[in-house]
XYZ file of C-alpha atoms in Angstrom:
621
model
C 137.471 -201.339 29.883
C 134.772 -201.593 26.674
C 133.727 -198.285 25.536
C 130.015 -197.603 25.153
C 128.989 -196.754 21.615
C 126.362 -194.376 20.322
C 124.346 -196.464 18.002
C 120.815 -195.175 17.715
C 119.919 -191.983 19.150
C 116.643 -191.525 20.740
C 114.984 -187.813 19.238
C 113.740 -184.812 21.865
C 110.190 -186.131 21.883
C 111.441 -189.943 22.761
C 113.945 -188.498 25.604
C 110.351 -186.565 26.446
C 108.566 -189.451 27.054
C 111.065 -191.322 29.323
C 111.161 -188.334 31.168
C 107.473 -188.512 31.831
C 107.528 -192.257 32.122
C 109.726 -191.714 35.703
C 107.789 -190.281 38.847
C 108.999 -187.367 40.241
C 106.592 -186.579 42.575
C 107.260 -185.675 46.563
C 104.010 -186.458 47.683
C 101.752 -183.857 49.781
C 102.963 -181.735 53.276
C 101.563 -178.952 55.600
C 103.371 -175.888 55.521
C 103.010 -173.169 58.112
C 102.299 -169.707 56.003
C 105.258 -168.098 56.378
C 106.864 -170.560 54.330
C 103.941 -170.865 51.483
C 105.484 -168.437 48.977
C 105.567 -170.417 45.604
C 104.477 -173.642 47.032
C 101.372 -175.336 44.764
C 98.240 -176.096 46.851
C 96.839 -179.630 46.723
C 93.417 -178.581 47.782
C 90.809 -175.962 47.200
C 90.343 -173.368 50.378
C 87.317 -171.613 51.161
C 86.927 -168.791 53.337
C 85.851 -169.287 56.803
C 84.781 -165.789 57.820
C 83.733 -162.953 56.601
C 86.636 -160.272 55.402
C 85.935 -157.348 57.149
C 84.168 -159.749 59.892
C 81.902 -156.822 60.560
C 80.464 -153.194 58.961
C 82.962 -150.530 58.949
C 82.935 -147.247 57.748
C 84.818 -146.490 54.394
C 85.364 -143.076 55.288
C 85.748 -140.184 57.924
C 82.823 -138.729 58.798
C 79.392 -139.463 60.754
C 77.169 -143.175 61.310
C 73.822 -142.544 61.228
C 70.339 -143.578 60.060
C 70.003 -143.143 56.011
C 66.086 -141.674 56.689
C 66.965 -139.141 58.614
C 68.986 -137.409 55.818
C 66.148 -138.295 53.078
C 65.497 -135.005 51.385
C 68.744 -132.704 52.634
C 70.724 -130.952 50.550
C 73.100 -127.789 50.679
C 70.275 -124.983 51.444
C 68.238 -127.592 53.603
C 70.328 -129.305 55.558
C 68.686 -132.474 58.193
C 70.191 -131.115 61.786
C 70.858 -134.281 64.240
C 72.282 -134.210 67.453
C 75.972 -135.821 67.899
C 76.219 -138.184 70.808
C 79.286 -139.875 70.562
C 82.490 -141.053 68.588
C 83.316 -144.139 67.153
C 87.179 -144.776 66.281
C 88.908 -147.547 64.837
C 89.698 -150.976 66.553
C 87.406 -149.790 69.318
C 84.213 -151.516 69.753
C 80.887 -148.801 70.021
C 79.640 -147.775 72.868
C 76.950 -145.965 71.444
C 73.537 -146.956 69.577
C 71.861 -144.302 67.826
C 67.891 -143.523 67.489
C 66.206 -141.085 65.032
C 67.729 -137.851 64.667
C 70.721 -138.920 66.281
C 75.092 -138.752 64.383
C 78.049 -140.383 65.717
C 81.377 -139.199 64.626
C 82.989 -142.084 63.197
C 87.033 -143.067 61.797
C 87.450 -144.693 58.520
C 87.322 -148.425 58.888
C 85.473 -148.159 63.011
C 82.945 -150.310 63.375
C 79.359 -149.298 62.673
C 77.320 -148.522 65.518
C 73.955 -150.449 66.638
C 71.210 -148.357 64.906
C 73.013 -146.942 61.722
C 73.077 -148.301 58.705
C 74.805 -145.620 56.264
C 77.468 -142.843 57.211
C 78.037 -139.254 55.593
C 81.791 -138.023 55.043
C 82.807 -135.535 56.724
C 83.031 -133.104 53.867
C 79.289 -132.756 53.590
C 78.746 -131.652 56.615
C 79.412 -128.715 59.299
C 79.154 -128.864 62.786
C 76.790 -126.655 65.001
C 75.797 -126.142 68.525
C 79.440 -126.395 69.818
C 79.899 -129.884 68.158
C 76.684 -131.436 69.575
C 75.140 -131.129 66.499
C 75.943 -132.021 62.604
C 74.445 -130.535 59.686
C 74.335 -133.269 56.843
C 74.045 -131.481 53.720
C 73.201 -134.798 51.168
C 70.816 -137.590 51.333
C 72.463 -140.673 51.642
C 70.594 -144.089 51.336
C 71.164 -147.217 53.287
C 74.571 -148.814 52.990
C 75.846 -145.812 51.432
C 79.627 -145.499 52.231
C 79.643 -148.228 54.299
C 81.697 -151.481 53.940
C 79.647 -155.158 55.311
C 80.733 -157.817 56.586
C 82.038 -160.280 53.787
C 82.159 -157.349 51.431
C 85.826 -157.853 50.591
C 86.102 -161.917 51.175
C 82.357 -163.510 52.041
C 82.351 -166.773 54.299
C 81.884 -170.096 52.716
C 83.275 -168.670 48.972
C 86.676 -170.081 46.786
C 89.306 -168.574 48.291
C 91.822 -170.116 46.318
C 91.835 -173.388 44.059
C 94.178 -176.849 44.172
C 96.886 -175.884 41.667
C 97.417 -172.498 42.918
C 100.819 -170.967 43.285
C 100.960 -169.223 46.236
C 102.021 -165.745 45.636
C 102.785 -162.733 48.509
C 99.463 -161.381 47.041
C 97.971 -165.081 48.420
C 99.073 -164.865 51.540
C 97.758 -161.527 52.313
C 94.466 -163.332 51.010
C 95.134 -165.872 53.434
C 96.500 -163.817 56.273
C 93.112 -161.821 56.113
C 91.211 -165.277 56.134
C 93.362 -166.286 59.395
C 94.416 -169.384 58.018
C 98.098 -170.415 59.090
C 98.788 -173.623 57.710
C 98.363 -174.884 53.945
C 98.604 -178.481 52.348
C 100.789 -178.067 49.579
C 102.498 -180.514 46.848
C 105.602 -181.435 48.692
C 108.836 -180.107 46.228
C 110.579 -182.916 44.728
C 113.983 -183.786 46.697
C 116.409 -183.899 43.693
C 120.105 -185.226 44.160
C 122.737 -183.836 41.978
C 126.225 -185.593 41.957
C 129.111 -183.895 39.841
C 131.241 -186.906 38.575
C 135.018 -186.399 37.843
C 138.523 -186.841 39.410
C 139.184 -183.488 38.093
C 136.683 -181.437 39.840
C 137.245 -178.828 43.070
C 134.309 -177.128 44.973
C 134.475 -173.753 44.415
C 136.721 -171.875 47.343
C 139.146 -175.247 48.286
C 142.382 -174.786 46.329
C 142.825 -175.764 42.253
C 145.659 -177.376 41.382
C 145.287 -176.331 37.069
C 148.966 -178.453 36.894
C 146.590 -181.743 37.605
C 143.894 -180.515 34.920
C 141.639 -179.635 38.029
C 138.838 -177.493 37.479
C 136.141 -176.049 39.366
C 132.987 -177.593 39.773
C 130.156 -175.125 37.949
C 127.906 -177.929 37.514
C 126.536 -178.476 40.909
C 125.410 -175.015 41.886
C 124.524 -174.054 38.989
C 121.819 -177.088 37.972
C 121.042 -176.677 42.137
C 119.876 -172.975 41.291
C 117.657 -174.289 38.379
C 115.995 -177.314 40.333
C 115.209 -174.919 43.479
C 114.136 -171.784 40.281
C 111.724 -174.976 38.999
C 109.947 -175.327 42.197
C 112.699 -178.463 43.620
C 114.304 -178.927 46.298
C 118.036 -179.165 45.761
C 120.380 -181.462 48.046
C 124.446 -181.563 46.630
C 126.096 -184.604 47.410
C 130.089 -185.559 47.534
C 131.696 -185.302 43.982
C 132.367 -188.878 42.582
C 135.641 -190.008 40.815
C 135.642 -192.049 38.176
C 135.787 -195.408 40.185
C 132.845 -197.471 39.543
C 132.168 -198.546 43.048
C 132.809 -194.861 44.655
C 130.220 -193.930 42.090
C 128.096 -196.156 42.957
C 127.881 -195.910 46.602
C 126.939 -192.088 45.973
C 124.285 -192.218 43.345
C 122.712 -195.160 45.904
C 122.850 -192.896 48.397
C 121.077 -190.351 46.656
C 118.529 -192.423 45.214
C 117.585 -193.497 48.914
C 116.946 -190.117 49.964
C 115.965 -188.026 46.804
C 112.861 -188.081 44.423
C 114.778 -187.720 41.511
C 118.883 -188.189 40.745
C 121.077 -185.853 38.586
C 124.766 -186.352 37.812
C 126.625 -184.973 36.032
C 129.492 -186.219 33.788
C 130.645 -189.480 32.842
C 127.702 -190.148 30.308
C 129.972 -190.103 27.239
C 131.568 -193.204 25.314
C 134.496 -192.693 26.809
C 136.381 -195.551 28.155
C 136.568 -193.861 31.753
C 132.509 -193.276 31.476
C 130.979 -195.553 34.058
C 128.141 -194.094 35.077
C 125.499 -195.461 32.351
C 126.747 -199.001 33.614
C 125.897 -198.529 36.822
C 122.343 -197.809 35.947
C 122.298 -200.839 33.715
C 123.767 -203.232 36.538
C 121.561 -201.436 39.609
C 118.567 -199.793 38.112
C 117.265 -199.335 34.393
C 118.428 -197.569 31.452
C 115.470 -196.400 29.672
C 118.083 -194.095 26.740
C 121.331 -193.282 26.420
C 121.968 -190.727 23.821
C 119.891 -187.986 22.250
C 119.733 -186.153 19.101
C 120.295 -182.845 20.485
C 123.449 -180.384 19.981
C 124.951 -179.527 22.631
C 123.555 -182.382 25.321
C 124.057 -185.941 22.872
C 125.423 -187.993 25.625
C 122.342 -187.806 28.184
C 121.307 -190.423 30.221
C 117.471 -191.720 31.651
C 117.014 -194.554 33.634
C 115.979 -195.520 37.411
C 118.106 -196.471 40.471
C 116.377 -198.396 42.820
C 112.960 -196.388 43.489
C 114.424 -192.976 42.229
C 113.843 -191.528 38.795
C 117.576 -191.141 37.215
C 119.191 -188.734 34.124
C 122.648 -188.208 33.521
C 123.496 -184.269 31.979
C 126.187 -184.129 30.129
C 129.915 -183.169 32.012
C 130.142 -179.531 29.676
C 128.528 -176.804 31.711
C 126.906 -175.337 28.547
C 125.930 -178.647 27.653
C 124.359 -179.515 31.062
C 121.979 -176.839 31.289
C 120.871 -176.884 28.165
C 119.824 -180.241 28.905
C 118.549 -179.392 32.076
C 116.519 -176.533 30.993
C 114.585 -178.308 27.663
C 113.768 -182.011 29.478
C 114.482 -182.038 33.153
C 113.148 -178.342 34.700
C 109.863 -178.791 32.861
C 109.189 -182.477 34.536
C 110.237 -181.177 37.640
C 107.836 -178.156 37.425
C 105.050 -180.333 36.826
C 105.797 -182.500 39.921
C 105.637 -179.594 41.456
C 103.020 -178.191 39.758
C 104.591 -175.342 38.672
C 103.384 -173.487 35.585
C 106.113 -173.044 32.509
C 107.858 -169.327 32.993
C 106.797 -166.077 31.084
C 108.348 -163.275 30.066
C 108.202 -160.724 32.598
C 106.387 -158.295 30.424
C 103.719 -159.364 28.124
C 101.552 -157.361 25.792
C 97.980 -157.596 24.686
C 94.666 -155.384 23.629
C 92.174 -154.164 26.079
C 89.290 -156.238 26.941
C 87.157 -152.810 27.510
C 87.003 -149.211 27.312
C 88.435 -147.392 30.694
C 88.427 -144.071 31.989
C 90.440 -142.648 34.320
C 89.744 -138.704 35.421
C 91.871 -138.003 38.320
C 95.189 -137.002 36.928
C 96.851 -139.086 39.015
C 99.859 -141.738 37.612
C 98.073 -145.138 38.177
C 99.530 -148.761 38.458
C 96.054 -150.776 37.149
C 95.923 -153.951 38.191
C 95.013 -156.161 35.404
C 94.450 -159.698 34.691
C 94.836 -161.705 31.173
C 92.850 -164.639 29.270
C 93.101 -165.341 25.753
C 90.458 -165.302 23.177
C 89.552 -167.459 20.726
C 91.881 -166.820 18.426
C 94.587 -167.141 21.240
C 95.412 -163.324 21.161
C 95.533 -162.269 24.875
C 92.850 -160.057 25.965
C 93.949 -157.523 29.423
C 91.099 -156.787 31.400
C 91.082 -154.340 34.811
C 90.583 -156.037 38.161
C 89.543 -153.954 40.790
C 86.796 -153.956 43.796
C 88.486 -150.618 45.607
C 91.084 -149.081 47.155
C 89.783 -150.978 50.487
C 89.799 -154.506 48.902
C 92.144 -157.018 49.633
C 91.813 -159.616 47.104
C 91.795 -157.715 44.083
C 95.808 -158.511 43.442
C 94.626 -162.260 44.377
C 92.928 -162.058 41.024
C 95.382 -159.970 39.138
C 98.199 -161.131 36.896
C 100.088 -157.950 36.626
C 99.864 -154.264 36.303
C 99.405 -151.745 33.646
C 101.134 -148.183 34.165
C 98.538 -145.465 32.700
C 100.201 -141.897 33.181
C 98.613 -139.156 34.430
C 98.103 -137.626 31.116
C 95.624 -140.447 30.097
C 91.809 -140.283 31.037
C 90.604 -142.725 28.977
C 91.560 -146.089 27.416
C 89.776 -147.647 23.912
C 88.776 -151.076 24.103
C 91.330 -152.962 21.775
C 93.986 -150.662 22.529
C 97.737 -152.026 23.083
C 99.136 -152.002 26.202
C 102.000 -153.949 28.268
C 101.791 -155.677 31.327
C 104.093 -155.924 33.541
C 103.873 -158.943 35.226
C 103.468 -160.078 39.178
C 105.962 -163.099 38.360
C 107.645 -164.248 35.172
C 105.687 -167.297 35.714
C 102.327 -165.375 35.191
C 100.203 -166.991 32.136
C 96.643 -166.693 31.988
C 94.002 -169.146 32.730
C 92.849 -171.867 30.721
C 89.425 -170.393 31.688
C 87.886 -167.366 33.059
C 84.537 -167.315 34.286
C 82.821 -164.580 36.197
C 78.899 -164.407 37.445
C 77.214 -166.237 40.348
C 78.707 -167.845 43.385
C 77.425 -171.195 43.442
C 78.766 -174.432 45.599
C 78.123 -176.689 42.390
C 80.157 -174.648 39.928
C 83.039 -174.276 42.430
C 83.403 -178.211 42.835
C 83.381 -178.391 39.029
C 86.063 -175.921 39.170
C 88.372 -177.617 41.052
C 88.667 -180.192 38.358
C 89.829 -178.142 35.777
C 93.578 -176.909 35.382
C 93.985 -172.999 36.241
C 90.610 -171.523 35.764
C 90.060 -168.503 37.133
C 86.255 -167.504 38.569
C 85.028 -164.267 39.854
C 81.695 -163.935 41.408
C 80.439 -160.972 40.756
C 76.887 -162.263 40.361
C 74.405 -162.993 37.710
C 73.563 -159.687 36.431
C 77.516 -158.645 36.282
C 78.307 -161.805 34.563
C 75.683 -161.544 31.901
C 77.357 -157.356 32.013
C 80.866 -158.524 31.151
C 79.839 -161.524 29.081
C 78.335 -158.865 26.479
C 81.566 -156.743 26.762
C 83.204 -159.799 25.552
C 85.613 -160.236 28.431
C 85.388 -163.488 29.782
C 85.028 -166.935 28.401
C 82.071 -167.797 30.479
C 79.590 -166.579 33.013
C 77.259 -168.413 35.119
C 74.321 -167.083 35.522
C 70.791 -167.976 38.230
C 67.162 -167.547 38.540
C 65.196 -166.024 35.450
C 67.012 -164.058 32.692
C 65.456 -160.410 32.198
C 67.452 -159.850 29.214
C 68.820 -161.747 25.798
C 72.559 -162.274 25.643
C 74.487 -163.199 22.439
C 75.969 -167.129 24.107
C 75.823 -170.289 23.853
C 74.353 -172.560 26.589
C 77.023 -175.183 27.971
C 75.559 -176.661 30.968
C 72.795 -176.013 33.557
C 71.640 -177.689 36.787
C 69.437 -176.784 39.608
C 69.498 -175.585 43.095
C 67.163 -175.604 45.717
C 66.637 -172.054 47.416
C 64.776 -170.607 50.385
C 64.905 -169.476 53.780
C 68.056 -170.090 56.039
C 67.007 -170.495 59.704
C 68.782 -171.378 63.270
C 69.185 -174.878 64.079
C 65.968 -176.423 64.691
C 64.051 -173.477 63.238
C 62.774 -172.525 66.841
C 60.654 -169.725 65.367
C 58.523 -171.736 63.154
C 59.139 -170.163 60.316
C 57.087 -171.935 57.208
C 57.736 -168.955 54.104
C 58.027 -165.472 53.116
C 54.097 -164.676 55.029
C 56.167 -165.020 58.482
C 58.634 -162.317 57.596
C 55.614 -160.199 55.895
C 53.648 -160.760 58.856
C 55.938 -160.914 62.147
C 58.815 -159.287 63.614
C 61.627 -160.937 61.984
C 64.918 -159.780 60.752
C 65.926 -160.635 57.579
C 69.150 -160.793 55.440
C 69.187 -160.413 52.101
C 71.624 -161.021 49.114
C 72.691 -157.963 46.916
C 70.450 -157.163 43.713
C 73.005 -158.401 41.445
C 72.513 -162.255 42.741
C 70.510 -164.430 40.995
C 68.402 -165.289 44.398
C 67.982 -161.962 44.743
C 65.811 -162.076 41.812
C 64.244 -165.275 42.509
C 63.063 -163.836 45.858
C 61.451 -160.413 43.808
C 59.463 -162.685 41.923
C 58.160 -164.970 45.090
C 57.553 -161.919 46.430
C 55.380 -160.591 44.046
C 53.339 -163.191 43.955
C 52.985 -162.746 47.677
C 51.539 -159.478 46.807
C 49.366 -160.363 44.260
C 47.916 -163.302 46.190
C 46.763 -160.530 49.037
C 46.065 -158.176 46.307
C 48.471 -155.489 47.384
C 51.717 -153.403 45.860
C 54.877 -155.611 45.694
C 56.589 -152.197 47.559
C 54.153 -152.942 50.384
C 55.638 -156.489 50.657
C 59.012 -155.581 50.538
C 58.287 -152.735 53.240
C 57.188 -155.161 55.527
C 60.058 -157.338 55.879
C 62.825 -156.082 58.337
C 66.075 -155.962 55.976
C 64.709 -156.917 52.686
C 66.690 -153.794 51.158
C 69.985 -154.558 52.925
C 71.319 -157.217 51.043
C 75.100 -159.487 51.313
C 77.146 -159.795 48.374
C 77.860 -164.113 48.815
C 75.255 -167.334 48.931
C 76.477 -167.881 52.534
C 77.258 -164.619 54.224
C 73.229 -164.291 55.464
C 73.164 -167.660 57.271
C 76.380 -166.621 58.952
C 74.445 -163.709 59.977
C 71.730 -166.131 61.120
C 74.524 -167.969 63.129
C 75.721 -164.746 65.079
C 72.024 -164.457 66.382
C 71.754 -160.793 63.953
C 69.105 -162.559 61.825
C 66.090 -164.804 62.469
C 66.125 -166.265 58.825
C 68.544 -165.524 55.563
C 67.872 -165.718 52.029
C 70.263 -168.406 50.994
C 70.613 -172.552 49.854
C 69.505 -175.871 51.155
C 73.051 -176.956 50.539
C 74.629 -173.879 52.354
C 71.999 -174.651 55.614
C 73.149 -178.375 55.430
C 76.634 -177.408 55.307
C 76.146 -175.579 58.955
C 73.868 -177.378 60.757
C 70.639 -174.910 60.220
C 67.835 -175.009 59.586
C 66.012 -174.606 55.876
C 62.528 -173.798 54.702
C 62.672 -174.197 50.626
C 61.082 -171.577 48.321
C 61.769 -173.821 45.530
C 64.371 -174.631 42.337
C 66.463 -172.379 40.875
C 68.382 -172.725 37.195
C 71.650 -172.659 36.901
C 73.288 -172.039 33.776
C 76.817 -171.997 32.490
C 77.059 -169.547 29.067
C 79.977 -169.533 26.971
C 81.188 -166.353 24.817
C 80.204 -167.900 21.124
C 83.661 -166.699 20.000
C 85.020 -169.099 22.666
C 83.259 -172.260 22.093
C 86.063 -174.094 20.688
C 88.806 -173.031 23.264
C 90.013 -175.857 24.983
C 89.437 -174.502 28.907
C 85.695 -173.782 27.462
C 85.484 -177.481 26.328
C 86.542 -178.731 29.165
C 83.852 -177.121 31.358
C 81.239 -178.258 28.834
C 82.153 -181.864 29.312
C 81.966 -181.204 33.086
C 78.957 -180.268 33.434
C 77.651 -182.581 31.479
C 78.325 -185.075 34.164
C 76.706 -182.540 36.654
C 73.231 -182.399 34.461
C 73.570 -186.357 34.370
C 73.726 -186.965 38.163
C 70.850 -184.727 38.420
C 68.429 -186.293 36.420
């Protein structure tokens, strides 16, 4: 038999390149949740109900009707008569009227009537229990959690190219979803080569050079660590046609083929001829020490490499060509140390005394330093680890943090890095399709006036902001578009509703979006020319309309309101309305606009968007 000679070797990048030149890829599956830890979603989910699904009380204490306590304090308590109790997973059976308290559990539903609750703590009881004495004024909403405060109906749950974590699935869990698509992992073959191998526990024979195979589990344990899925075939001898049969085999049934052995010039070395007479041998050979004798071809419609036969060898192999291809066919992200350090975004303080685990999430400036910023929306939040990288341990000495001080994450998963982008500010439909274009972003919609907060702290790399701008910011303008706003209605719009007159003018309930949304302020300035057109105070306007101060923190979590028949009409979009069958009446355009931290401009996530939504501005005009 010929030997095969080493003549030229290929270099790292070239054995690169064939790597990337095979496909690897398993295609797409459903996968029930259970079984979603660490799989890579192919598509973007948004939430289909609001998280809590209805208003619950954050504390122990009392439901009742904010005016009634206007004006109370310690040495003039308001006095209002307890008539019933309201406890957890129990629906009310009470609705209260003016001067009226019902005892309430921490997360019970809200009764019909109340709309704030006192704790417990600030008040007494009197009259044998059938009366409370609140001792603080409390306004509306106060200590009280809304529906879709946590997770709001219709926003990003989670993006295509996440990695589901256990943090994800108690996203999902809480959204009720059961099943996810998901990149299917890439079925990888691996076939030890060798008369002299053993499987580990059958009996070695060392008199007959036998050895036990370390290859096979070992290179299994990486493909499965890389996101693969493993399948271990029969070891081959050294007999062409044995060897043959088995790599055919595998290449019938796997995405992608590794053997092991029998890649050198040796004159018992068949393997790279079998490629050459059934497949195609893209390189044999690379300038690498240990791992020269590598192989990279394909076998019938499978990708194909050959590790070398030393163990050491192999996985050295493995670990700087093969596991990174097979990560991104999987579209796993390149591991991380499991601790990573990095300067604080912004100043925090921290007064209780207590040791805290901070959850905190990462993005890198422009200099490509990495900048740790806090994520938190309270202790009763779900999805605050959903957009968390890792945690900071602050001891209980500590009260305050300087922005720019050092600290250490440790992180959720060694696989942690941060996102090519981070963007925070409104919650817009547009933006979140753009998103799902780009690779890892990270958005959190906190709403205009936030974004344009943390944008001047310096924290993120962008933040999209609506409706007029009440104050200068320091950034640089990367994209804008418009969206049409106004009134979201039932189906139909059986009440007739024509513009903001009918809600001045006629009983209507209305739901509103919290102050910090850029509709918010696109409604205060409609409404203020309401008010001047009848040539009255804007509070008398805003007086007039049932719920106007009682506002949702997401663009669709009023017309869901309008669906459940609590609302006649909901400030929200034209898209949102057409997206659920209801009706619309428009108040107008809105801006949208998409500003970049000018110490950012140049980083490549940042660029990216840019170019986005230039093609955004183009299909508008």
């Amino acid at each position: 038999m010929n030997r095969k000679e080493f003549r030229d070797l290929a270099s790292p990048d070239e054995a690169r390149a064939a790597i990337d030149s095979l496909s690897l890829e398993g295609g797409i599956e459903r996968v029930p949740l259970e079984n979603a830890r660490g799989r890579v979603l192919v598509a973007r989910l948004d939430a289909e109900l609001d998280v809590p699904g209805f208003d619950r009380a954050s504390l122990d204490g009392y439901a009742l009707r904010a005016r009634d306590t206007f004006g109370a304090d310690e040495a003039d308590p308001a006095r209002l008569a307890v008539v019933g109790e309201v406890h957890a997973g129990a629906e009310p059976d009470v609705t209260l009227e003016a001067g009226q308290a019902a005892e309430i559990s921490t997360g019970a539903v809200m009764p019909d009537g109340a709309d704030a609750m006192v704790p417990v703590e600030r008040t007494d009881t009197d009259g044998g229990g059938d009366e409370v004495l609140v001792r603080t004024a409390v306004a509306p909403g106060d200590n009280v959690m809304f529906a879709g405060a946590d997770v709001a109906a219709g926003e990003r749950a989670l993006g295509p190219g996440t990695t589901i974590t256990p943090r994800d699935i108690g996203l999902l869990s809480a959204l009720g979803i059961d099943e996810v698509p998901v990149r299917a992992k890439p079925r990888v073959g691996i076939v030890s080569t060798g008369d002299e191998l053993v499987r580990p526990g059958d009996d070695l024979e060392s008199s007959r050079g036998e050895i036990y195979d370390v290859n096979s589990y070992t290179v299994a344990a990486g493909v499965e660590d890389a996101g693969g899925e493993a399948v271990l075939y029969p070891h081959a001898g050294d007999e062409q046609a044995e060897m043959e049969g088995i790599l055919r085999t595998a290449a019938d049934e796997c995405d992608l083929v590794l053997s092991s052995g029998s890649t050198s010039a040796s004159a018992v070395d068949v393997i790279y001829r079998v490629i050459e007479e059934q497949g195609e041998l893209l390189l044999h050979g690379v300038s690498i020490k240990p791992g020269k004798p590598m192989l990279i071809g394909r076998l019938d419609d499978s990708a194909y490499v050959g590790l070398p036969g030393y163990p050491v060898s192999a996985m050295m192999v493995f670990r700087t060509f093969v596991a990174p291809a097979i990560r991104e066919a999987a579209g796993r992200p390149e591991p991380a140390s499991a601790t990573v350090s990095g300067r604080l975004a912004r100043q925090e303080r921290y007064e209780e005394g207590r040791h805290r685990l901070m959850p905190v999430g990462l993005v890198e400036d422009g200099d490509g330093e990495t900048l740790v910023y806090p994520v938190d929306k309270g202790s009763g939040a779900t999805t605050s680890l959903a957009d968390a990288d890792g945690v900071v341990e602050v001891g209980p000495e500590t009260d305050y943090l300087e922005a720019g001080e050092s600290v250490t994450v440790t992180l959720f998963s060694p696989d942690v890095r941060p996102p090519t982008l981070f963007g925070v500010g409104e919650d817009d439909p547009t933006f979140s399709r753009v998103l799902d274009g780009l690779e890892r972003p990270r958005y959190l919609s906190v709403g205009s006036r936030p974004g344009l907060r943390r944008l001047r702290e310096g924290v993120p790399d962008v933040a999209v902001v609506a409706g007029p701008l009440d104050r200068d910011v320091e950034a640089d303008e990367i994209g804008r578009w418009d969206r049409e706003w106004g009134l979201v209605v039932r189906t139909g719009n059986p009440d007739e509703i024509e513009g903001l007159d009918d809600l001045v003018d006629r009983d209507l309930r209305f739901i509103n979006r919290t102050t910090d949304s850029g509709l918010r302020s696109s409604l205060g300035a409609a409404v203020a020319d309401v008010a001047e057109k009848r040539g009255t105070d804007r509070h008398e306007i805003v007086d007039a309309i049932d719920g106007f101060d009682l506002g949702l923190r997401a663009h669709e979590s009023p017309a869901r309101k309008v669906i459940a028949g609590d609302a006649d009409a909901g400030l929200g979009l034209r898209e949102t309305a057409d997206r659920l069958d209801l009706g619309f009446v428009s108040l107008g355009e809105q801006p949208v606009c998409a500003l970049a931290n000018p110490d950012r401009t140049e980083k490549e996530g940042v660029r990216e968007l840019e170019a986005a939504l230039a093609d955004v501005s183009s299909a508008q005009r």
